[in-house]
PDB file of C-alpha atoms and ligand atoms in Angstrom:
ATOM      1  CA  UNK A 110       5.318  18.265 -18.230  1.00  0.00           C
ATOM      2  CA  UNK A 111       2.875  17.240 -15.164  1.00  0.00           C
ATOM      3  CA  UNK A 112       5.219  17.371 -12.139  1.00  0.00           C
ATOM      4  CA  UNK A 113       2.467  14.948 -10.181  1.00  0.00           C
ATOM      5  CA  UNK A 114       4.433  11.905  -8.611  1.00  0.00           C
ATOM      6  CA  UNK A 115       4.348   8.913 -10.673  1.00  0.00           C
ATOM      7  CA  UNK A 116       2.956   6.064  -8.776  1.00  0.00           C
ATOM      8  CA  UNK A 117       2.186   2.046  -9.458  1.00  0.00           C
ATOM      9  CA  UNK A 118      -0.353   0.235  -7.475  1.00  0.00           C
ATOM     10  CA  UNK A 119       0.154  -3.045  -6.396  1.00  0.00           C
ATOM     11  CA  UNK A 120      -3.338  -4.776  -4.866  1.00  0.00           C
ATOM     12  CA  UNK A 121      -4.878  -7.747  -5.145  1.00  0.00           C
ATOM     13  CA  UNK A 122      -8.203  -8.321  -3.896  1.00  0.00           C
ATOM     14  CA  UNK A 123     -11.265  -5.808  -3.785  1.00  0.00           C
ATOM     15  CA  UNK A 124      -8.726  -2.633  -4.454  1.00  0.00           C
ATOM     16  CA  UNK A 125     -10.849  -0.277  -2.009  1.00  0.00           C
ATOM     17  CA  UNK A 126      -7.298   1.622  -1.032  1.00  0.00           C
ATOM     18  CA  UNK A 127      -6.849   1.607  -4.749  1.00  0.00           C
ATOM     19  CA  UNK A 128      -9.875   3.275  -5.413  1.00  0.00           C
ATOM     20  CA  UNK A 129      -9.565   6.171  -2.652  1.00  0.00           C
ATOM     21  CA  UNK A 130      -6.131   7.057  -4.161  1.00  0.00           C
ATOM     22  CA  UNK A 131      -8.006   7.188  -7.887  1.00  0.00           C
ATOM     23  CA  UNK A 132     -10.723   9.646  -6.428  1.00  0.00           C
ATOM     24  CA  UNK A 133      -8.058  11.619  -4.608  1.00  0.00           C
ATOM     25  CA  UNK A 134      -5.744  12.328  -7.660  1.00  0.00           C
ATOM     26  CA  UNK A 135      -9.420  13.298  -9.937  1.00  0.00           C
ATOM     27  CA  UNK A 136     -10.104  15.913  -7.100  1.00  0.00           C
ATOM     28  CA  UNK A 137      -6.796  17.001  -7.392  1.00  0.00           C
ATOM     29  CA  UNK A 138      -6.282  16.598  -3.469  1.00  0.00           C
ATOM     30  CA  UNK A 139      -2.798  14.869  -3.827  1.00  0.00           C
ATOM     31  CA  UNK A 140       0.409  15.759  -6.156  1.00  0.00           C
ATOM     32  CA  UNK A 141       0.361  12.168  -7.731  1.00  0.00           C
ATOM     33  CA  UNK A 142      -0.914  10.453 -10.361  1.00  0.00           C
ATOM     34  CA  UNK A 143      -1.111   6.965 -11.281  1.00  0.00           C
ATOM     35  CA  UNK A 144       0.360   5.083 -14.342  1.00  0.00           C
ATOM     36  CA  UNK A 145      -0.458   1.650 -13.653  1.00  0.00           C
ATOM     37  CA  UNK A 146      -2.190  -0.936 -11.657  1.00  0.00           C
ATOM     38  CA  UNK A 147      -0.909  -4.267 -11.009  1.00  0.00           C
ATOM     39  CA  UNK A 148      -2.258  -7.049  -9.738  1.00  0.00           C
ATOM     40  CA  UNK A 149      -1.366 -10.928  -9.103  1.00  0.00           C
ATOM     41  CA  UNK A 150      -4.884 -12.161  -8.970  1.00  0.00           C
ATOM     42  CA  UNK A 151      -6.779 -12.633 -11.991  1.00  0.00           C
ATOM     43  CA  UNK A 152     -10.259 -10.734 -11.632  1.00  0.00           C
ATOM     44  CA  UNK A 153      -9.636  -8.901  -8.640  1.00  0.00           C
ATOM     45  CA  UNK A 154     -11.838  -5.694  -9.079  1.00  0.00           C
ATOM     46  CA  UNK A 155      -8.627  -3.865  -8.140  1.00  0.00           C
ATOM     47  CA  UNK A 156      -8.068  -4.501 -11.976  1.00  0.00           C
ATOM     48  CA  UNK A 157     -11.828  -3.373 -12.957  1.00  0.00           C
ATOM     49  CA  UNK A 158     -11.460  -0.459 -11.316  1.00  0.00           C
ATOM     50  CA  UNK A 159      -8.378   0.670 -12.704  1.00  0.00           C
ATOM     51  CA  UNK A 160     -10.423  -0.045 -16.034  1.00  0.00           C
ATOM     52  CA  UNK A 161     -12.964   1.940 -15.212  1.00  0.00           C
ATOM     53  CA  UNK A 162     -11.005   5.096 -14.186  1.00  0.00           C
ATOM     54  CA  UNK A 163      -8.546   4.765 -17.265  1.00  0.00           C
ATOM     55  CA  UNK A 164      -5.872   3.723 -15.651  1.00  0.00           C
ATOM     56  CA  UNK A 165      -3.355   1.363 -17.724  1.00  0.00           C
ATOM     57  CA  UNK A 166      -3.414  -2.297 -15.857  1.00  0.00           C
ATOM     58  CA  UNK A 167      -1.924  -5.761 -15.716  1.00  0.00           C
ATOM     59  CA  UNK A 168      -2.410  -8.686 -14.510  1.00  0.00           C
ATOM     60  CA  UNK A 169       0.686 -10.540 -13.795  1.00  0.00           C
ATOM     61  CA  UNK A 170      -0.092 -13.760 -12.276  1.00  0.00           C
ATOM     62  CA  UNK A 171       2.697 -16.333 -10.840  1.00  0.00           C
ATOM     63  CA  UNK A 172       3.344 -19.240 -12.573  1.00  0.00           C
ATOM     64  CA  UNK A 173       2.937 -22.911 -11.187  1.00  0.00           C
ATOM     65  CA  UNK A 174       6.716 -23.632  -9.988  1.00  0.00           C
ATOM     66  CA  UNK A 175       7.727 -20.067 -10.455  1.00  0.00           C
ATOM     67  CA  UNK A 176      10.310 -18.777  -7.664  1.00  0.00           C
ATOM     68  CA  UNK A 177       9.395 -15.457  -5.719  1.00  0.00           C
ATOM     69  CA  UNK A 178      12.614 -14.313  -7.336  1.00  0.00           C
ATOM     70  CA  UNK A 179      11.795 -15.109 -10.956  1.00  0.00           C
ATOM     71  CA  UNK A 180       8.012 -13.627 -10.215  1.00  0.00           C
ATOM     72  CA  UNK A 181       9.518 -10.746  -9.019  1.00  0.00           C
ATOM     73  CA  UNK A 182      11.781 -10.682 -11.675  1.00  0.00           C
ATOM     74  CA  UNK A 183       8.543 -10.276 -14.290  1.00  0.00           C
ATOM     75  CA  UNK A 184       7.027  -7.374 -12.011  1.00  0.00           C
ATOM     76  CA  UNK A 185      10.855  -5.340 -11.787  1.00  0.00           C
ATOM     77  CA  UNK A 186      10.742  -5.627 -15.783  1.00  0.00           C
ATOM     78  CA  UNK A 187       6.966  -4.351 -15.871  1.00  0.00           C
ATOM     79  CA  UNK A 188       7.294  -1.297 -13.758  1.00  0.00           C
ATOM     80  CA  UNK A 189      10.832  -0.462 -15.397  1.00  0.00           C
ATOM     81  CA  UNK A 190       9.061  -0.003 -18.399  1.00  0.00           C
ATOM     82  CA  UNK A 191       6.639   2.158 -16.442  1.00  0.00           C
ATOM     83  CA  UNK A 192       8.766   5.189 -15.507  1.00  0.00           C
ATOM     84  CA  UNK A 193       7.724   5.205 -11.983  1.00  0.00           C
ATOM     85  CA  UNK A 194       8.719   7.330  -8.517  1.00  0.00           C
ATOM     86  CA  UNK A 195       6.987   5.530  -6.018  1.00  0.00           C
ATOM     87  CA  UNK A 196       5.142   2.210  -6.041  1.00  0.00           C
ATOM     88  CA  UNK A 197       2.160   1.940  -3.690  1.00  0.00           C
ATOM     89  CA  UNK A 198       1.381  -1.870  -2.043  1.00  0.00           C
ATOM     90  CA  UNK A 199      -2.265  -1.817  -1.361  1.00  0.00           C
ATOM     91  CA  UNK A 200      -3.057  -5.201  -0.544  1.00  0.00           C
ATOM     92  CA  UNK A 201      -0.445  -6.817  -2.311  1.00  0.00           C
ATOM     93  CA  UNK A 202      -0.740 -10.200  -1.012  1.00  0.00           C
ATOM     94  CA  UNK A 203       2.832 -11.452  -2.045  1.00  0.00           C
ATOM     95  CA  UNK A 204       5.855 -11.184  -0.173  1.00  0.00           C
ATOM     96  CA  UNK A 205       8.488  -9.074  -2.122  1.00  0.00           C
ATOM     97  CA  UNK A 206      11.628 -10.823  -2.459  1.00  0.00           C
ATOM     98  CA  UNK A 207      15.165  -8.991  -0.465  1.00  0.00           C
ATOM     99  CA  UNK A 208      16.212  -8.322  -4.340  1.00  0.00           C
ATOM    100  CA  UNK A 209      12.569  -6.130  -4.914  1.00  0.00           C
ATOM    101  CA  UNK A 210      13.261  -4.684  -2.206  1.00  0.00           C
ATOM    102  CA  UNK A 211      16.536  -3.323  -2.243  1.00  0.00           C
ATOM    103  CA  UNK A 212      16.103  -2.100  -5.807  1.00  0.00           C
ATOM    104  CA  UNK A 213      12.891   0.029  -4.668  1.00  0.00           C
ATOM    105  CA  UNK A 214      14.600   1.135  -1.402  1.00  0.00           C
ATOM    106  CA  UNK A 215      12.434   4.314  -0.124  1.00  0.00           C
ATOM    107  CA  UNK A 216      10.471   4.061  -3.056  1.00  0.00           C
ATOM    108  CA  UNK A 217       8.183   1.626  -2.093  1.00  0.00           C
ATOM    109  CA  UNK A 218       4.914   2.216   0.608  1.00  0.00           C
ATOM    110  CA  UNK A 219       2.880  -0.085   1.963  1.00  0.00           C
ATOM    111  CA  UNK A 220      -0.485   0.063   4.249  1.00  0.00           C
ATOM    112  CA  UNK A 221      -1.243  -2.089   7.017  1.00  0.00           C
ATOM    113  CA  UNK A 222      -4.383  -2.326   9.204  1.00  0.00           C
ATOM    114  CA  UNK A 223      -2.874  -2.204  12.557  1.00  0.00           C
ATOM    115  CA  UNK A 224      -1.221   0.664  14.610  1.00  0.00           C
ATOM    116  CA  UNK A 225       2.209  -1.131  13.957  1.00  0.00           C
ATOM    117  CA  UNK A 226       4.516  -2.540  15.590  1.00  0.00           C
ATOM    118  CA  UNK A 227       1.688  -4.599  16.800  1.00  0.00           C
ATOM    119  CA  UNK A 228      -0.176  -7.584  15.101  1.00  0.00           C
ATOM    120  CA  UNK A 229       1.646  -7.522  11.921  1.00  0.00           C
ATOM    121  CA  UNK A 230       0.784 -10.313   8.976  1.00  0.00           C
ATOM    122  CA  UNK A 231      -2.893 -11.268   7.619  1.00  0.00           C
ATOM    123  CA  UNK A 232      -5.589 -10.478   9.145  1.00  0.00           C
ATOM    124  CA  UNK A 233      -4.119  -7.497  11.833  1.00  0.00           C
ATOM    125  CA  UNK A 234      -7.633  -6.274  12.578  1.00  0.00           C
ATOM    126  CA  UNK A 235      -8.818  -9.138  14.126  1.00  0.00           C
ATOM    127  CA  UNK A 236      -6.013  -9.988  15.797  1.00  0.00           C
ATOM    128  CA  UNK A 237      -6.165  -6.838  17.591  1.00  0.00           C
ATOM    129  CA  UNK A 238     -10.098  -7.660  18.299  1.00  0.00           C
ATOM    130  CA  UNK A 239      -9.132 -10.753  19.605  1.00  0.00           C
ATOM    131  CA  UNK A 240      -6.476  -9.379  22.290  1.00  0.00           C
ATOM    132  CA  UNK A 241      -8.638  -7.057  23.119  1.00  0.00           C
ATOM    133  CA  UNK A 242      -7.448  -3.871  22.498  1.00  0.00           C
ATOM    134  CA  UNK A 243      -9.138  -0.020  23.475  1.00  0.00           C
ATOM    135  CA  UNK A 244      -7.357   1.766  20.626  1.00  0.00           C
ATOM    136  CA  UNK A 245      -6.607   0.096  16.841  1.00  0.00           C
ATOM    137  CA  UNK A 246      -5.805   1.873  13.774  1.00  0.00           C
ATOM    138  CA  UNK A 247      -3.581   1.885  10.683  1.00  0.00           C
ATOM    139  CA  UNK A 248      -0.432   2.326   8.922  1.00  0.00           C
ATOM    140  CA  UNK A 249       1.998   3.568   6.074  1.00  0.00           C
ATOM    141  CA  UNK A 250       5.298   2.728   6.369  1.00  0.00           C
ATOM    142  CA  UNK A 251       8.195   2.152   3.802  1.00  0.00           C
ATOM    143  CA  UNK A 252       8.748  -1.442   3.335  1.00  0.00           C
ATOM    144  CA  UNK A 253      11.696  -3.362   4.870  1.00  0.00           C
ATOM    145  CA  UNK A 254      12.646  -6.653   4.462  1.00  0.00           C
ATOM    146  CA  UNK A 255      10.907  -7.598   7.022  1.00  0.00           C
ATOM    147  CA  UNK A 256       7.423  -8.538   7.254  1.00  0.00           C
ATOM    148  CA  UNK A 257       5.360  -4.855   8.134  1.00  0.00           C
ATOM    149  CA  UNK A 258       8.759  -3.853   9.870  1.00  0.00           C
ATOM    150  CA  UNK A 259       9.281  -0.851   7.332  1.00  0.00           C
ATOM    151  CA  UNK A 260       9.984   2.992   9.008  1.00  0.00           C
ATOM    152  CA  UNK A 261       6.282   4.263   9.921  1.00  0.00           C
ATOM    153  CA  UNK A 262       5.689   7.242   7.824  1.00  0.00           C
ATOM    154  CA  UNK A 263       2.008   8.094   8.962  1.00  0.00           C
ATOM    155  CA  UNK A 264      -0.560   5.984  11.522  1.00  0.00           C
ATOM    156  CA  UNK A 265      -4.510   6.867  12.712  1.00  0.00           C
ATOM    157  CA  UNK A 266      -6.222   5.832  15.401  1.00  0.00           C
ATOM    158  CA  UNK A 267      -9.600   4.485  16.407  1.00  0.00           C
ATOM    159  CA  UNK A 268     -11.120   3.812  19.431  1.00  0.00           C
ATOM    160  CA  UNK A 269     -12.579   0.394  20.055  1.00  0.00           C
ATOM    161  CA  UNK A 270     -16.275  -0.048  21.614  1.00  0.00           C
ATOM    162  CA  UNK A 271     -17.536  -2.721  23.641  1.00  0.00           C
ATOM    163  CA  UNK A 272     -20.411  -2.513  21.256  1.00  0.00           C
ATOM    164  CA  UNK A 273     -17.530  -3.349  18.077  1.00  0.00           C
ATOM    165  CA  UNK A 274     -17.251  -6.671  16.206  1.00  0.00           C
ATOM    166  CA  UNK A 275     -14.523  -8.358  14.450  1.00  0.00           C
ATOM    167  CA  UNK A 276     -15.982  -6.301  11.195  1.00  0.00           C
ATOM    168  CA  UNK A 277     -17.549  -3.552  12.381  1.00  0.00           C
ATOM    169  CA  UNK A 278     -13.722  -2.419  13.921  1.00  0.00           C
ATOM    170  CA  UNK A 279     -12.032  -3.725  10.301  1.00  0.00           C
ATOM    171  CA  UNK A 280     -14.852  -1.236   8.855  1.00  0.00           C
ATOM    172  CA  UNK A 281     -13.723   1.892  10.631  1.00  0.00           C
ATOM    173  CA  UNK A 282     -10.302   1.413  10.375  1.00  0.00           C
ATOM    174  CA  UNK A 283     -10.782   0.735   6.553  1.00  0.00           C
ATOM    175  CA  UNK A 284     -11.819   4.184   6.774  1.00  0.00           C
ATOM    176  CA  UNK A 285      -9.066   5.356   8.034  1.00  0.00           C
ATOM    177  CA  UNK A 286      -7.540   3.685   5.586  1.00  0.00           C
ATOM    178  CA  UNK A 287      -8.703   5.891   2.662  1.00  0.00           C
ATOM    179  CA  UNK A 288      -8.042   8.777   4.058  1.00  0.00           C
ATOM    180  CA  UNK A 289      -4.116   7.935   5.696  1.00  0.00           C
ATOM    181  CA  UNK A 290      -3.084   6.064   2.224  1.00  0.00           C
ATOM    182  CA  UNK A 291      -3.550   9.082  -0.031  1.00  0.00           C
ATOM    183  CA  UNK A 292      -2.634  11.541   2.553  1.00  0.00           C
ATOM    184  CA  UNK A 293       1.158   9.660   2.699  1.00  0.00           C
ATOM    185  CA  UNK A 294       1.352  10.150  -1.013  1.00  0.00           C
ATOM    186  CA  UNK A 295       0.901  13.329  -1.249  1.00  0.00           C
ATOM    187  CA  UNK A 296       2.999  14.156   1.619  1.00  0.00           C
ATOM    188  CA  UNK A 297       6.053  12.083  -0.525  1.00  0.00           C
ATOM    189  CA  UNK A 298       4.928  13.920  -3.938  1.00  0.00           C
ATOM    190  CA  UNK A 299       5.232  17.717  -1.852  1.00  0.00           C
ATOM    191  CA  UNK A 300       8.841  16.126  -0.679  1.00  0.00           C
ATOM    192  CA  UNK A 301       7.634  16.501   2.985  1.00  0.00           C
ATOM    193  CA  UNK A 302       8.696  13.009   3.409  1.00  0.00           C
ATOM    194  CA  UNK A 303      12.475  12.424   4.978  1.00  0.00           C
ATOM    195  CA  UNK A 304      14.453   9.265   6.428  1.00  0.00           C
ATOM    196  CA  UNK A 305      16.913   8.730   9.207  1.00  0.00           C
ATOM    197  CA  UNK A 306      17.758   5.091   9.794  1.00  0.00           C
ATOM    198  CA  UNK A 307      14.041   3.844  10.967  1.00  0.00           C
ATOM    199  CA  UNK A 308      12.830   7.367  11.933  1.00  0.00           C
ATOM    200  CA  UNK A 309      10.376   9.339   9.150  1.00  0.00           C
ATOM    201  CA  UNK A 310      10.254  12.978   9.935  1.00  0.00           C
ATOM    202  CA  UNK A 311       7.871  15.137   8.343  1.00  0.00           C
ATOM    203  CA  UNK A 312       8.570  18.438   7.194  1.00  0.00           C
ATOM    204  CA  UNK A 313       5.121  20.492   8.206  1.00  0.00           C
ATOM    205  CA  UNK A 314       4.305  22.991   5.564  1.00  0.00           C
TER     206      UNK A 314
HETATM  207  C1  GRF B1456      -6.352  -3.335   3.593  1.00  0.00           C
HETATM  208  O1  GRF B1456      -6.904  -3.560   4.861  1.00  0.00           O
HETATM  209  C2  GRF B1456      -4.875  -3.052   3.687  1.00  0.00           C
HETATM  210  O2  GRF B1456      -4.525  -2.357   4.857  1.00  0.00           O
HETATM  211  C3  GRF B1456      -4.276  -4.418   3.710  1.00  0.00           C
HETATM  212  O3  GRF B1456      -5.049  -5.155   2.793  1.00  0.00           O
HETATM  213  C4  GRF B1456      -6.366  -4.596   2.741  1.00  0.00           C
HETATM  214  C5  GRF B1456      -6.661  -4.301   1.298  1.00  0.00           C
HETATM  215  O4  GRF B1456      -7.979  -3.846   1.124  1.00  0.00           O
HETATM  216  N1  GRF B1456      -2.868  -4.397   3.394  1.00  0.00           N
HETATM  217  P1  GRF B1456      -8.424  -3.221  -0.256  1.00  0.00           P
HETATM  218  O5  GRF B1456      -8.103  -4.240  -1.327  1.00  0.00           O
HETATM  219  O6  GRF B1456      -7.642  -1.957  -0.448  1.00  0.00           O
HETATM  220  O7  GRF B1456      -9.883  -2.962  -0.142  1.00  0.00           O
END
């Protein structure tokens, strides 16, 4: 029996985060492997790339009227058939209801463009462009009920030029991106991962 973590994916739009967590479990850089995507959007190339690594996938979109509960509802029964350990938000544009949640506490990771606590919500890169700031980056952090408010388990840094735009800074901390968002995985797959209240500590070797 494989003793990889067993993750879901949750994305979508373009699925880049996906994609650097696909090519990091076929190197065989991170303990994990993953049984499912899932997306809400019908063709997001999240989904086609799932296809093309041979990765099961589904698309399960909300229905006109349908309450966030009763959506959520759908995805609870999907990945309970999945026999999952952690599920992975990677641009997941829905808000997960308290119930989700709860029922996933400390089993569900999430990564935001933004050194958090600052300029949570949609677009966090340019929010930080627009206030100006010297140093952006991004984050993985369990998810809370609140919105990006989750205990920070990892966060990288960038430095911002006077030369960046709007997308040239969302570029390089996409970058970052791939590398923190696999890197948090494997660090929960080796068990390195621990919680106290808000505070993650991280056990070093
Ligand atoms: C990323 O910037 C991620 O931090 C945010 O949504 C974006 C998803 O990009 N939560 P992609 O679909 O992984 O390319």
């Amino acid at each position: 029996m494989s003793n990889k973590l067993k993750i879901v994916v949750l994305a979508s739009g373009r699925g880049s985060n996906l994609q650097s967590v696909i090519d990091a479990c076929a190197r065989n850089q991170i303990k994990a492997q993953i049984e499912a995507v899932i997306s809400d959007k019908e063709g997001a190339y999240a989904l086609q790339r799932a296809e093309e690594a041979g990765i099961k996938n589904f698309l399960i979109k909300k229905h006109k009227e349908e309450s966030r509960l009763d959506y959520d509802k759908r995805l609870i029964e999907k990945i309970d058939t999945l026999n999952i350990e952690l599920i992975v938000l990677a641009g997941f544009m829905r808000l997960l209801s308290a119930d989700f949640i709860k029922k996933y506490d400390r089993k569900l990771i999430n990564i935001h463009p933004s050194l958090l606590p600052a300029f949570t919500g949609l677009n966090a890169q340019k929010q930080a462009f627009d206030y100006g700031v010297k140093v952006a980056g991004c984050t993985v952090h369990f998810v809370d009920e609140g919105c990006d408010t989750g205990p920070i388990i990892l966060q990288d840094t960038i430095k911002v030029t006077e030369d960046d735009s709007e997308e040239s800074l969302a570029a390089r901390i996409l970058e970052k991106e791939h590398q923190l968002l696999p890197k948090a995985i494997d660090l929960i797959a080796q068990k390195k991962v621990f919680l106290n209240g808000r505070k993650v500590t991280l056990k070093s070797s």
